[in-house]
Amino acid sequence: MDETVRPLRIPPQMTAYADKHVIIHLVQDMMSSLFIDQPDDPVSYLIRLLQRSRADVPRIMVLGPPAVGKHTVAQKLSAELRAVHVTMDTLLLDQSELSNETHRNTRSQQELPVELLIERIQQRLKKSDCFNRGWVLDGLPQTRLQALGLQRAGVIPEHVVMLKAPEDVLLERSLGKLVDPLTGDVYHQTFIWPADDIIAQRLEKGRGFSEEQQLADLQRFRCEVTGLKAAYQHVLKVINGDQPHVDVFQQVLAFIQTRHRSRTPRILLFGPPGSGKSHQARLLSEKYKMVDVCCGQLLKCVAADGSVVGKEIQPYLDEGQPDSLVLQVLDQRLSQVDCSCRGWILHGFPCDLQQARSLQESQHQPNRVFFLELTDDVCVERLSLRATDPVTGERFHTVTRPAPSSQVQDRLKIRPEDHTHTVTHILNQYRTHTAVLQSVYPDAVHIDADQDPHSVFEALESRLNTE
């Protein structure tokens, strides 16, 4: 092939290094910040970005209807993440900078002009505390127009939480709202009561509105909610606020702690026989165009191709291959252009501690690891009731798969490896090594495989671009 048109091959170790040190995310974040802020001195600005005390500075918006609990959640998030809590009140705190028009709008509790609100938010978020520690924007934006204005101004959140609750619950919460005059913390006489008696004694009834005004505010939010969801659909999580506030906060925090990053997938898929590894790998490969690498099938293909390595593997096909040969074959396959560019999903290897360590020491370290969890009884049931069409290789199950045609049914056979005693032996081998494999990959995600394949696939898919 002409060298001028030969595909560029990026060595796998470069990709592994970039993932380990989050280089791609870092560069993307720096470039987006640079183009949005457009500083006069780009080099000094980038140096300042790199010198921040934390790599992942939170940029969070907490939205929802009145009385849904936005303020409580935002306040707890700010304390947990040590980020700056930004509310409408804090934006308007410095009254000396407000114009007469702003004073009038504030006093009459009207909405600030969009341009003025965007300007004040932009100015606040550019201050050093928000720049270095991140921010939690509480209850803003309130409209789609404000959201679009913030986007044009370069205020781009990494996570948006939208709380929801039934209307009758929101009205009840509004009536029982209590405020600590010293701290501004919000409590409720039914739902959130302070544990400290001193705080409880000084609580004051929160500034309330008539029921008609509350209904009007709810109606206004309902008119805007679709536009807000559309504006932030790629970073949005809707959470039910009609549950204990501790549970709400834990769900919000779990979402905030996920990091959406685009990385070339290098996936290890573990699971006992019968857990559906091959099926899930095929589904992921078909949807995301990653390369499905089944170690057993790969070795058979190499053994059949007549190569030098294939001839070395051939004698071992039925009794297990030396690790050095397996790693050599895997290294050749995972180094090919399709795996480097599209990513891969590997199953059937590693099977023990030594193989896992060897893979970790290679240039093909996985960046996502999944364990499909299934009890032995279910595994035995799935495999012992399974039959294979020797012509097509398709597998059928008497319980979970539709019955094949009568012609296919006549030629179905049960493979020797699917007999109960063989399955039990393989399961025992897998369980022997599971604990040590989990110790090598302590951050692996465990998926319940005792559900329909579509649900298992959704669980895997939801964790592909998060960490």
PDB file of N, CA and C in Angstrom, residues 133-226:
ATOM      1  N   ARG A 133     -13.271  26.282  42.376  1.00  0.00           N
ATOM      2  CA  ARG A 133     -13.999  25.262  43.138  1.00  0.00           C
ATOM      3  C   ARG A 133     -15.217  24.719  42.410  1.00  0.00           C
ATOM      4  N   GLY A 134     -15.665  25.411  41.362  1.00  0.00           N
ATOM      5  CA  GLY A 134     -16.878  24.988  40.689  1.00  0.00           C
ATOM      6  C   GLY A 134     -18.114  25.635  41.298  1.00  0.00           C
ATOM      7  N   TRP A 135     -19.274  25.353  40.719  1.00  0.00           N
ATOM      8  CA  TRP A 135     -20.492  26.024  41.167  1.00  0.00           C
ATOM      9  C   TRP A 135     -21.712  25.114  41.068  1.00  0.00           C
ATOM     10  N   VAL A 136     -22.708  25.433  41.915  1.00  0.00           N
ATOM     11  CA  VAL A 136     -24.018  24.789  41.887  1.00  0.00           C
ATOM     12  C   VAL A 136     -25.044  25.906  41.726  1.00  0.00           C
ATOM     13  N   LEU A 137     -25.684  25.964  40.580  1.00  0.00           N
ATOM     14  CA  LEU A 137     -26.658  27.008  40.287  1.00  0.00           C
ATOM     15  C   LEU A 137     -28.035  26.533  40.737  1.00  0.00           C
ATOM     16  N   ASP A 138     -28.616  27.231  41.685  1.00  0.00           N
ATOM     17  CA  ASP A 138     -29.836  26.801  42.373  1.00  0.00           C
ATOM     18  C   ASP A 138     -31.073  27.488  41.767  1.00  0.00           C
ATOM     19  N   GLY A 139     -31.896  26.701  41.069  1.00  0.00           N
ATOM     20  CA  GLY A 139     -33.149  27.216  40.533  1.00  0.00           C
ATOM     21  C   GLY A 139     -33.016  28.079  39.302  1.00  0.00           C
ATOM     22  N   LEU A 140     -31.863  28.105  38.689  1.00  0.00           N
ATOM     23  CA  LEU A 140     -31.621  28.893  37.479  1.00  0.00           C
ATOM     24  C   LEU A 140     -30.961  28.018  36.427  1.00  0.00           C
ATOM     25  N   PRO A 141     -31.391  28.152  35.181  1.00  0.00           N
ATOM     26  CA  PRO A 141     -32.384  29.062  34.619  1.00  0.00           C
ATOM     27  C   PRO A 141     -33.815  28.599  34.918  1.00  0.00           C
ATOM     28  N   GLN A 142     -34.752  29.543  34.793  1.00  0.00           N
ATOM     29  CA  GLN A 142     -36.153  29.232  35.039  1.00  0.00           C
ATOM     30  C   GLN A 142     -36.951  29.066  33.749  1.00  0.00           C
ATOM     31  N   THR A 143     -36.417  29.536  32.633  1.00  0.00           N
ATOM     32  CA  THR A 143     -37.124  29.470  31.355  1.00  0.00           C
ATOM     33  C   THR A 143     -36.180  28.986  30.261  1.00  0.00           C
ATOM     34  N   ARG A 144     -36.779  28.549  29.157  1.00  0.00           N
ATOM     35  CA  ARG A 144     -35.984  28.105  28.014  1.00  0.00           C
ATOM     36  C   ARG A 144     -35.178  29.268  27.449  1.00  0.00           C
ATOM     37  N   LEU A 145     -35.754  30.452  27.442  1.00  0.00           N
ATOM     38  CA  LEU A 145     -35.052  31.622  26.933  1.00  0.00           C
ATOM     39  C   LEU A 145     -33.812  31.910  27.765  1.00  0.00           C
ATOM     40  N   GLN A 146     -33.923  31.782  29.079  1.00  0.00           N
ATOM     41  CA  GLN A 146     -32.760  31.976  29.943  1.00  0.00           C
ATOM     42  C   GLN A 146     -31.707  30.893  29.677  1.00  0.00           C
ATOM     43  N   ALA A 147     -32.160  29.652  29.484  1.00  0.00           N
ATOM     44  CA  ALA A 147     -31.225  28.550  29.223  1.00  0.00           C
ATOM     45  C   ALA A 147     -30.442  28.798  27.939  1.00  0.00           C
ATOM     46  N   LEU A 148     -31.120  29.214  26.892  1.00  0.00           N
ATOM     47  CA  LEU A 148     -30.438  29.493  25.630  1.00  0.00           C
ATOM     48  C   LEU A 148     -29.483  30.669  25.777  1.00  0.00           C
ATOM     49  N   GLY A 149     -29.886  31.686  26.560  1.00  0.00           N
ATOM     50  CA  GLY A 149     -29.010  32.818  26.804  1.00  0.00           C
ATOM     51  C   GLY A 149     -27.741  32.417  27.541  1.00  0.00           C
ATOM     52  N   LEU A 150     -27.883  31.533  28.518  1.00  0.00           N
ATOM     53  CA  LEU A 150     -26.720  31.045  29.257  1.00  0.00           C
ATOM     54  C   LEU A 150     -25.797  30.239  28.346  1.00  0.00           C
ATOM     55  N   GLN A 151     -26.376  29.443  27.462  1.00  0.00           N
ATOM     56  CA  GLN A 151     -25.557  28.668  26.533  1.00  0.00           C
ATOM     57  C   GLN A 151     -24.760  29.584  25.611  1.00  0.00           C
ATOM     58  N   ARG A 152     -25.408  30.617  25.112  1.00  0.00           N
ATOM     59  CA  ARG A 152     -24.698  31.570  24.242  1.00  0.00           C
ATOM     60  C   ARG A 152     -23.595  32.306  25.006  1.00  0.00           C
ATOM     61  N   ALA A 153     -23.819  32.505  26.307  1.00  0.00           N
ATOM     62  CA  ALA A 153     -22.817  33.195  27.124  1.00  0.00           C
ATOM     63  C   ALA A 153     -21.700  32.271  27.591  1.00  0.00           C
ATOM     64  N   GLY A 154     -21.794  30.979  27.247  1.00  0.00           N
ATOM     65  CA  GLY A 154     -20.739  30.039  27.619  1.00  0.00           C
ATOM     66  C   GLY A 154     -20.905  29.403  28.977  1.00  0.00           C
ATOM     67  N   VAL A 155     -22.094  29.517  29.582  1.00  0.00           N
ATOM     68  CA  VAL A 155     -22.352  28.858  30.875  1.00  0.00           C
ATOM     69  C   VAL A 155     -22.905  27.470  30.562  1.00  0.00           C
ATOM     70  N   ILE A 156     -22.014  26.490  30.538  1.00  0.00           N
ATOM     71  CA  ILE A 156     -22.362  25.132  30.123  1.00  0.00           C
ATOM     72  C   ILE A 156     -22.215  24.185  31.317  1.00  0.00           C
ATOM     73  N   PRO A 157     -23.299  23.645  31.860  1.00  0.00           N
ATOM     74  CA  PRO A 157     -23.193  22.727  32.998  1.00  0.00           C
ATOM     75  C   PRO A 157     -22.737  21.336  32.556  1.00  0.00           C
ATOM     76  N   GLU A 158     -22.127  20.627  33.489  1.00  0.00           N
ATOM     77  CA  GLU A 158     -21.764  19.235  33.232  1.00  0.00           C
ATOM     78  C   GLU A 158     -22.869  18.291  33.683  1.00  0.00           C
ATOM     79  N   HIS A 159     -23.653  18.716  34.678  1.00  0.00           N
ATOM     80  CA  HIS A 159     -24.782  17.930  35.175  1.00  0.00           C
ATOM     81  C   HIS A 159     -25.960  18.867  35.440  1.00  0.00           C
ATOM     82  N   VAL A 160     -27.139  18.438  35.038  1.00  0.00           N
ATOM     83  CA  VAL A 160     -28.370  19.168  35.342  1.00  0.00           C
ATOM     84  C   VAL A 160     -29.336  18.210  36.019  1.00  0.00           C
ATOM     85  N   VAL A 161     -29.763  18.562  37.232  1.00  0.00           N
ATOM     86  CA  VAL A 161     -30.718  17.762  37.997  1.00  0.00           C
ATOM     87  C   VAL A 161     -32.062  18.481  37.969  1.00  0.00           C
ATOM     88  N   MET A 162     -33.110  17.763  37.581  1.00  0.00           N
ATOM     89  CA  MET A 162     -34.451  18.331  37.627  1.00  0.00           C
ATOM     90  C   MET A 162     -35.293  17.489  38.584  1.00  0.00           C
ATOM     91  N   LEU A 163     -35.749  18.113  39.658  1.00  0.00           N
ATOM     92  CA  LEU A 163     -36.591  17.432  40.637  1.00  0.00           C
ATOM     93  C   LEU A 163     -38.058  17.582  40.238  1.00  0.00           C
ATOM     94  N   LYS A 164     -38.847  16.558  40.526  1.00  0.00           N
ATOM     95  CA  LYS A 164     -40.276  16.617  40.228  1.00  0.00           C
ATOM     96  C   LYS A 164     -41.059  16.034  41.404  1.00  0.00           C
ATOM     97  N   ALA A 165     -42.327  16.463  41.542  1.00  0.00           N
ATOM     98  CA  ALA A 165     -43.218  15.950  42.592  1.00  0.00           C
ATOM     99  C   ALA A 165     -44.650  16.314  42.211  1.00  0.00           C
ATOM    100  N   PRO A 166     -45.637  15.556  42.712  1.00  0.00           N
ATOM    101  CA  PRO A 166     -47.038  15.878  42.422  1.00  0.00           C
ATOM    102  C   PRO A 166     -47.418  17.258  42.943  1.00  0.00           C
ATOM    103  N   GLU A 167     -48.396  17.868  42.291  1.00  0.00           N
ATOM    104  CA  GLU A 167     -48.785  19.234  42.626  1.00  0.00           C
ATOM    105  C   GLU A 167     -49.286  19.359  44.057  1.00  0.00           C
ATOM    106  N   ASP A 168     -50.068  18.371  44.542  1.00  0.00           N
ATOM    107  CA  ASP A 168     -50.608  18.463  45.898  1.00  0.00           C
ATOM    108  C   ASP A 168     -49.491  18.404  46.938  1.00  0.00           C
ATOM    109  N   VAL A 169     -48.443  17.639  46.652  1.00  0.00           N
ATOM    110  CA  VAL A 169     -47.300  17.570  47.558  1.00  0.00           C
ATOM    111  C   VAL A 169     -46.577  18.911  47.604  1.00  0.00           C
ATOM    112  N   LEU A 170     -46.422  19.545  46.452  1.00  0.00           N
ATOM    113  CA  LEU A 170     -45.732  20.839  46.396  1.00  0.00           C
ATOM    114  C   LEU A 170     -46.500  21.910  47.159  1.00  0.00           C
ATOM    115  N   LEU A 171     -47.832  21.892  47.039  1.00  0.00           N
ATOM    116  CA  LEU A 171     -48.645  22.872  47.766  1.00  0.00           C
ATOM    117  C   LEU A 171     -48.544  22.658  49.265  1.00  0.00           C
ATOM    118  N   GLU A 172     -48.542  21.389  49.691  1.00  0.00           N
ATOM    119  CA  GLU A 172     -48.418  21.093  51.119  1.00  0.00           C
ATOM    120  C   GLU A 172     -47.067  21.540  51.662  1.00  0.00           C
ATOM    121  N   ARG A 173     -46.024  21.345  50.883  1.00  0.00           N
ATOM    122  CA  ARG A 173     -44.694  21.763  51.319  1.00  0.00           C
ATOM    123  C   ARG A 173     -44.608  23.284  51.447  1.00  0.00           C
ATOM    124  N   SER A 174     -45.237  24.000  50.533  1.00  0.00           N
ATOM    125  CA  SER A 174     -45.196  25.460  50.579  1.00  0.00           C
ATOM    126  C   SER A 174     -45.805  25.991  51.864  1.00  0.00           C
ATOM    127  N   LEU A 175     -46.879  25.333  52.328  1.00  0.00           N
ATOM    128  CA  LEU A 175     -47.571  25.802  53.526  1.00  0.00           C
ATOM    129  C   LEU A 175     -46.751  25.584  54.793  1.00  0.00           C
ATOM    130  N   GLY A 176     -45.920  24.543  54.812  1.00  0.00           N
ATOM    131  CA  GLY A 176     -45.181  24.225  56.037  1.00  0.00           C
ATOM    132  C   GLY A 176     -43.727  24.633  56.013  1.00  0.00           C
ATOM    133  N   LYS A 177     -43.341  25.506  55.098  1.00  0.00           N
ATOM    134  CA  LYS A 177     -41.941  25.900  54.955  1.00  0.00           C
ATOM    135  C   LYS A 177     -41.476  26.747  56.136  1.00  0.00           C
ATOM    136  N   LEU A 178     -40.290  26.418  56.663  1.00  0.00           N
ATOM    137  CA  LEU A 178     -39.672  27.150  57.778  1.00  0.00           C
ATOM    138  C   LEU A 178     -38.238  27.504  57.396  1.00  0.00           C
ATOM    139  N   VAL A 179     -37.761  28.644  57.894  1.00  0.00           N
ATOM    140  CA  VAL A 179     -36.432  29.121  57.532  1.00  0.00           C
ATOM    141  C   VAL A 179     -35.653  29.483  58.790  1.00  0.00           C
ATOM    142  N   ASP A 180     -34.367  29.122  58.820  1.00  0.00           N
ATOM    143  CA  ASP A 180     -33.469  29.543  59.889  1.00  0.00           C
ATOM    144  C   ASP A 180     -32.968  30.945  59.549  1.00  0.00           C
ATOM    145  N   PRO A 181     -33.321  31.964  60.336  1.00  0.00           N
ATOM    146  CA  PRO A 181     -32.938  33.347  59.987  1.00  0.00           C
ATOM    147  C   PRO A 181     -31.439  33.590  60.028  1.00  0.00           C
ATOM    148  N   LEU A 182     -30.682  32.757  60.739  1.00  0.00           N
ATOM    149  CA  LEU A 182     -29.239  32.960  60.836  1.00  0.00           C
ATOM    150  C   LEU A 182     -28.492  32.387  59.639  1.00  0.00           C
ATOM    151  N   THR A 183     -28.894  31.213  59.187  1.00  0.00           N
ATOM    152  CA  THR A 183     -28.165  30.536  58.110  1.00  0.00           C
ATOM    153  C   THR A 183     -28.895  30.555  56.780  1.00  0.00           C
ATOM    154  N   GLY A 184     -30.211  30.776  56.817  1.00  0.00           N
ATOM    155  CA  GLY A 184     -30.992  30.712  55.585  1.00  0.00           C
ATOM    156  C   GLY A 184     -31.388  29.301  55.196  1.00  0.00           C
ATOM    157  N   ASP A 185     -31.022  28.308  56.028  1.00  0.00           N
ATOM    158  CA  ASP A 185     -31.386  26.923  55.727  1.00  0.00           C
ATOM    159  C   ASP A 185     -32.904  26.759  55.769  1.00  0.00           C
ATOM    160  N   VAL A 186     -33.398  25.920  54.853  1.00  0.00           N
ATOM    161  CA  VAL A 186     -34.837  25.708  54.741  1.00  0.00           C
ATOM    162  C   VAL A 186     -35.218  24.385  55.406  1.00  0.00           C
ATOM    163  N   TYR A 187     -36.286  24.428  56.223  1.00  0.00           N
ATOM    164  CA  TYR A 187     -36.802  23.225  56.882  1.00  0.00           C
ATOM    165  C   TYR A 187     -38.308  23.139  56.625  1.00  0.00           C
ATOM    166  N   HIS A 188     -38.895  22.078  57.138  1.00  0.00           N
ATOM    167  CA  HIS A 188     -40.344  21.907  56.984  1.00  0.00           C
ATOM    168  C   HIS A 188     -40.879  21.259  58.254  1.00  0.00           C
ATOM    169  N   GLN A 189     -42.062  21.717  58.672  1.00  0.00           N
ATOM    170  CA  GLN A 189     -42.606  21.211  59.932  1.00  0.00           C
ATOM    171  C   GLN A 189     -42.985  19.738  59.863  1.00  0.00           C
ATOM    172  N   THR A 190     -43.102  19.183  58.663  1.00  0.00           N
ATOM    173  CA  THR A 190     -43.444  17.766  58.508  1.00  0.00           C
ATOM    174  C   THR A 190     -42.308  16.954  57.914  1.00  0.00           C
ATOM    175  N   PHE A 191     -41.693  17.470  56.826  1.00  0.00           N
ATOM    176  CA  PHE A 191     -40.754  16.664  56.052  1.00  0.00           C
ATOM    177  C   PHE A 191     -39.304  16.782  56.509  1.00  0.00           C
ATOM    178  N   ILE A 192     -38.864  17.982  56.875  1.00  0.00           N
ATOM    179  CA  ILE A 192     -37.469  18.173  57.292  1.00  0.00           C
ATOM    180  C   ILE A 192     -37.456  18.988  58.570  1.00  0.00           C
ATOM    181  N   TRP A 193     -37.203  18.324  59.690  1.00  0.00           N
ATOM    182  CA  TRP A 193     -37.153  19.013  60.979  1.00  0.00           C
ATOM    183  C   TRP A 193     -35.728  18.943  61.510  1.00  0.00           C
ATOM    184  N   PRO A 194     -35.168  20.062  61.997  1.00  0.00           N
ATOM    185  CA  PRO A 194     -33.779  20.047  62.466  1.00  0.00           C
ATOM    186  C   PRO A 194     -33.599  19.171  63.699  1.00  0.00           C
ATOM    187  N   ALA A 195     -32.446  18.496  63.754  1.00  0.00           N
ATOM    188  CA  ALA A 195     -32.146  17.657  64.917  1.00  0.00           C
ATOM    189  C   ALA A 195     -31.745  18.496  66.126  1.00  0.00           C
ATOM    190  N   ASP A 196     -31.237  19.704  65.882  1.00  0.00           N
ATOM    191  CA  ASP A 196     -30.777  20.596  66.954  1.00  0.00           C
ATOM    192  C   ASP A 196     -31.966  21.409  67.473  1.00  0.00           C
ATOM    193  N   ASP A 197     -32.253  21.281  68.779  1.00  0.00           N
ATOM    194  CA  ASP A 197     -33.377  22.014  69.378  1.00  0.00           C
ATOM    195  C   ASP A 197     -33.182  23.530  69.328  1.00  0.00           C
ATOM    196  N   ILE A 198     -31.933  23.990  69.411  1.00  0.00           N
ATOM    197  CA  ILE A 198     -31.663  25.434  69.363  1.00  0.00           C
ATOM    198  C   ILE A 198     -32.086  25.992  68.008  1.00  0.00           C
ATOM    199  N   ILE A 199     -31.749  25.256  66.930  1.00  0.00           N
ATOM    200  CA  ILE A 199     -32.150  25.689  65.587  1.00  0.00           C
ATOM    201  C   ILE A 199     -33.672  25.672  65.469  1.00  0.00           C
ATOM    202  N   ALA A 200     -34.294  24.622  66.021  1.00  0.00           N
ATOM    203  CA  ALA A 200     -35.749  24.477  65.919  1.00  0.00           C
ATOM    204  C   ALA A 200     -36.470  25.647  66.590  1.00  0.00           C
ATOM    205  N   GLN A 201     -35.894  26.140  67.687  1.00  0.00           N
ATOM    206  CA  GLN A 201     -36.554  27.229  68.425  1.00  0.00           C
ATOM    207  C   GLN A 201     -36.528  28.563  67.675  1.00  0.00           C
ATOM    208  N   ARG A 202     -35.522  28.753  66.815  1.00  0.00           N
ATOM    209  CA  ARG A 202     -35.435  30.047  66.139  1.00  0.00           C
ATOM    210  C   ARG A 202     -36.004  30.032  64.717  1.00  0.00           C
ATOM    211  N   LEU A 203     -36.575  28.914  64.303  1.00  0.00           N
ATOM    212  CA  LEU A 203     -37.131  28.841  62.952  1.00  0.00           C
ATOM    213  C   LEU A 203     -38.286  29.817  62.789  1.00  0.00           C
ATOM    214  N   GLU A 204     -38.355  30.397  61.611  1.00  0.00           N
ATOM    215  CA  GLU A 204     -39.432  31.319  61.281  1.00  0.00           C
ATOM    216  C   GLU A 204     -40.183  30.796  60.062  1.00  0.00           C
ATOM    217  N   LYS A 205     -41.427  31.144  59.971  1.00  0.00           N
ATOM    218  CA  LYS A 205     -42.217  30.732  58.831  1.00  0.00           C
ATOM    219  C   LYS A 205     -41.672  31.394  57.570  1.00  0.00           C
ATOM    220  N   GLY A 206     -41.488  30.589  56.554  1.00  0.00           N
ATOM    221  CA  GLY A 206     -40.920  31.092  55.312  1.00  0.00           C
ATOM    222  C   GLY A 206     -41.858  32.048  54.610  1.00  0.00           C
ATOM    223  N   ARG A 207     -41.242  32.896  53.773  1.00  0.00           N
ATOM    224  CA  ARG A 207     -42.038  33.846  53.015  1.00  0.00           C
ATOM    225  C   ARG A 207     -42.989  33.084  52.109  1.00  0.00           C
ATOM    226  N   GLY A 208     -44.242  33.230  52.315  1.00  0.00           N
ATOM    227  CA  GLY A 208     -45.213  32.445  51.568  1.00  0.00           C
ATOM    228  C   GLY A 208     -46.004  33.281  50.596  1.00  0.00           C
ATOM    229  N   PHE A 209     -46.666  32.592  49.670  1.00  0.00           N
ATOM    230  CA  PHE A 209     -47.544  33.216  48.700  1.00  0.00           C
ATOM    231  C   PHE A 209     -48.928  32.609  48.871  1.00  0.00           C
ATOM    232  N   SER A 210     -49.900  33.279  48.332  1.00  0.00           N
ATOM    233  CA  SER A 210     -51.251  32.727  48.365  1.00  0.00           C
ATOM    234  C   SER A 210     -51.297  31.470  47.506  1.00  0.00           C
ATOM    235  N   GLU A 211     -52.316  30.656  47.744  1.00  0.00           N
ATOM    236  CA  GLU A 211     -52.451  29.428  46.962  1.00  0.00           C
ATOM    237  C   GLU A 211     -52.601  29.742  45.478  1.00  0.00           C
ATOM    238  N   GLU A 212     -53.275  30.847  45.162  1.00  0.00           N
ATOM    239  CA  GLU A 212     -53.444  31.226  43.755  1.00  0.00           C
ATOM    240  C   GLU A 212     -52.094  31.539  43.123  1.00  0.00           C
ATOM    241  N   GLN A 213     -51.236  32.239  43.896  1.00  0.00           N
ATOM    242  CA  GLN A 213     -49.908  32.575  43.383  1.00  0.00           C
ATOM    243  C   GLN A 213     -49.058  31.316  43.211  1.00  0.00           C
ATOM    244  N   GLN A 214     -49.177  30.388  44.167  1.00  0.00           N
ATOM    245  CA  GLN A 214     -48.429  29.129  44.065  1.00  0.00           C
ATOM    246  C   GLN A 214     -48.866  28.337  42.843  1.00  0.00           C
ATOM    247  N   LEU A 215     -50.173  28.276  42.597  1.00  0.00           N
ATOM    248  CA  LEU A 215     -50.675  27.564  41.417  1.00  0.00           C
ATOM    249  C   LEU A 215     -50.207  28.237  40.138  1.00  0.00           C
ATOM    250  N   ALA A 216     -50.152  29.562  40.159  1.00  0.00           N
ATOM    251  CA  ALA A 216     -49.671  30.285  38.978  1.00  0.00           C
ATOM    252  C   ALA A 216     -48.192  29.984  38.722  1.00  0.00           C
ATOM    253  N   ASP A 217     -47.384  29.909  39.805  1.00  0.00           N
ATOM    254  CA  ASP A 217     -45.966  29.580  39.656  1.00  0.00           C
ATOM    255  C   ASP A 217     -45.784  28.166  39.117  1.00  0.00           C
ATOM    256  N   LEU A 218     -46.595  27.230  39.603  1.00  0.00           N
ATOM    257  CA  LEU A 218     -46.519  25.852  39.108  1.00  0.00           C
ATOM    258  C   LEU A 218     -46.894  25.788  37.636  1.00  0.00           C
ATOM    259  N   GLN A 219     -47.927  26.531  37.255  1.00  0.00           N
ATOM    260  CA  GLN A 219     -48.342  26.557  35.860  1.00  0.00           C
ATOM    261  C   GLN A 219     -47.250  27.148  34.973  1.00  0.00           C
ATOM    262  N   ARG A 220     -46.580  28.177  35.471  1.00  0.00           N
ATOM    263  CA  ARG A 220     -45.492  28.792  34.715  1.00  0.00           C
ATOM    264  C   ARG A 220     -44.355  27.795  34.504  1.00  0.00           C
ATOM    265  N   PHE A 221     -44.054  27.018  35.548  1.00  0.00           N
ATOM    266  CA  PHE A 221     -42.985  26.023  35.415  1.00  0.00           C
ATOM    267  C   PHE A 221     -43.390  24.933  34.422  1.00  0.00           C
ATOM    268  N   ARG A 222     -44.659  24.502  34.481  1.00  0.00           N
ATOM    269  CA  ARG A 222     -45.117  23.464  33.547  1.00  0.00           C
ATOM    270  C   ARG A 222     -44.971  23.921  32.096  1.00  0.00           C
ATOM    271  N   CYS A 223     -45.163  25.201  31.860  1.00  0.00           N
ATOM    272  CA  CYS A 223     -45.029  25.735  30.498  1.00  0.00           C
ATOM    273  C   CYS A 223     -43.573  25.729  30.024  1.00  0.00           C
ATOM    274  N   GLU A 224     -42.652  25.797  30.968  1.00  0.00           N
ATOM    275  CA  GLU A 224     -41.234  25.901  30.610  1.00  0.00           C
ATOM    276  C   GLU A 224     -40.472  24.588  30.691  1.00  0.00           C
ATOM    277  N   VAL A 225     -41.040  23.582  31.347  1.00  0.00           N
ATOM    278  CA  VAL A 225     -40.266  22.379  31.659  1.00  0.00           C
ATOM    279  C   VAL A 225     -39.814  21.640  30.403  1.00  0.00           C
ATOM    280  N   THR A 226     -40.645  21.574  29.383  1.00  0.00           N
ATOM    281  CA  THR A 226     -40.261  20.869  28.156  1.00  0.00           C
ATOM    282  C   THR A 226     -39.067  21.549  27.494  1.00  0.00           C
TER     283      THR A 226
END
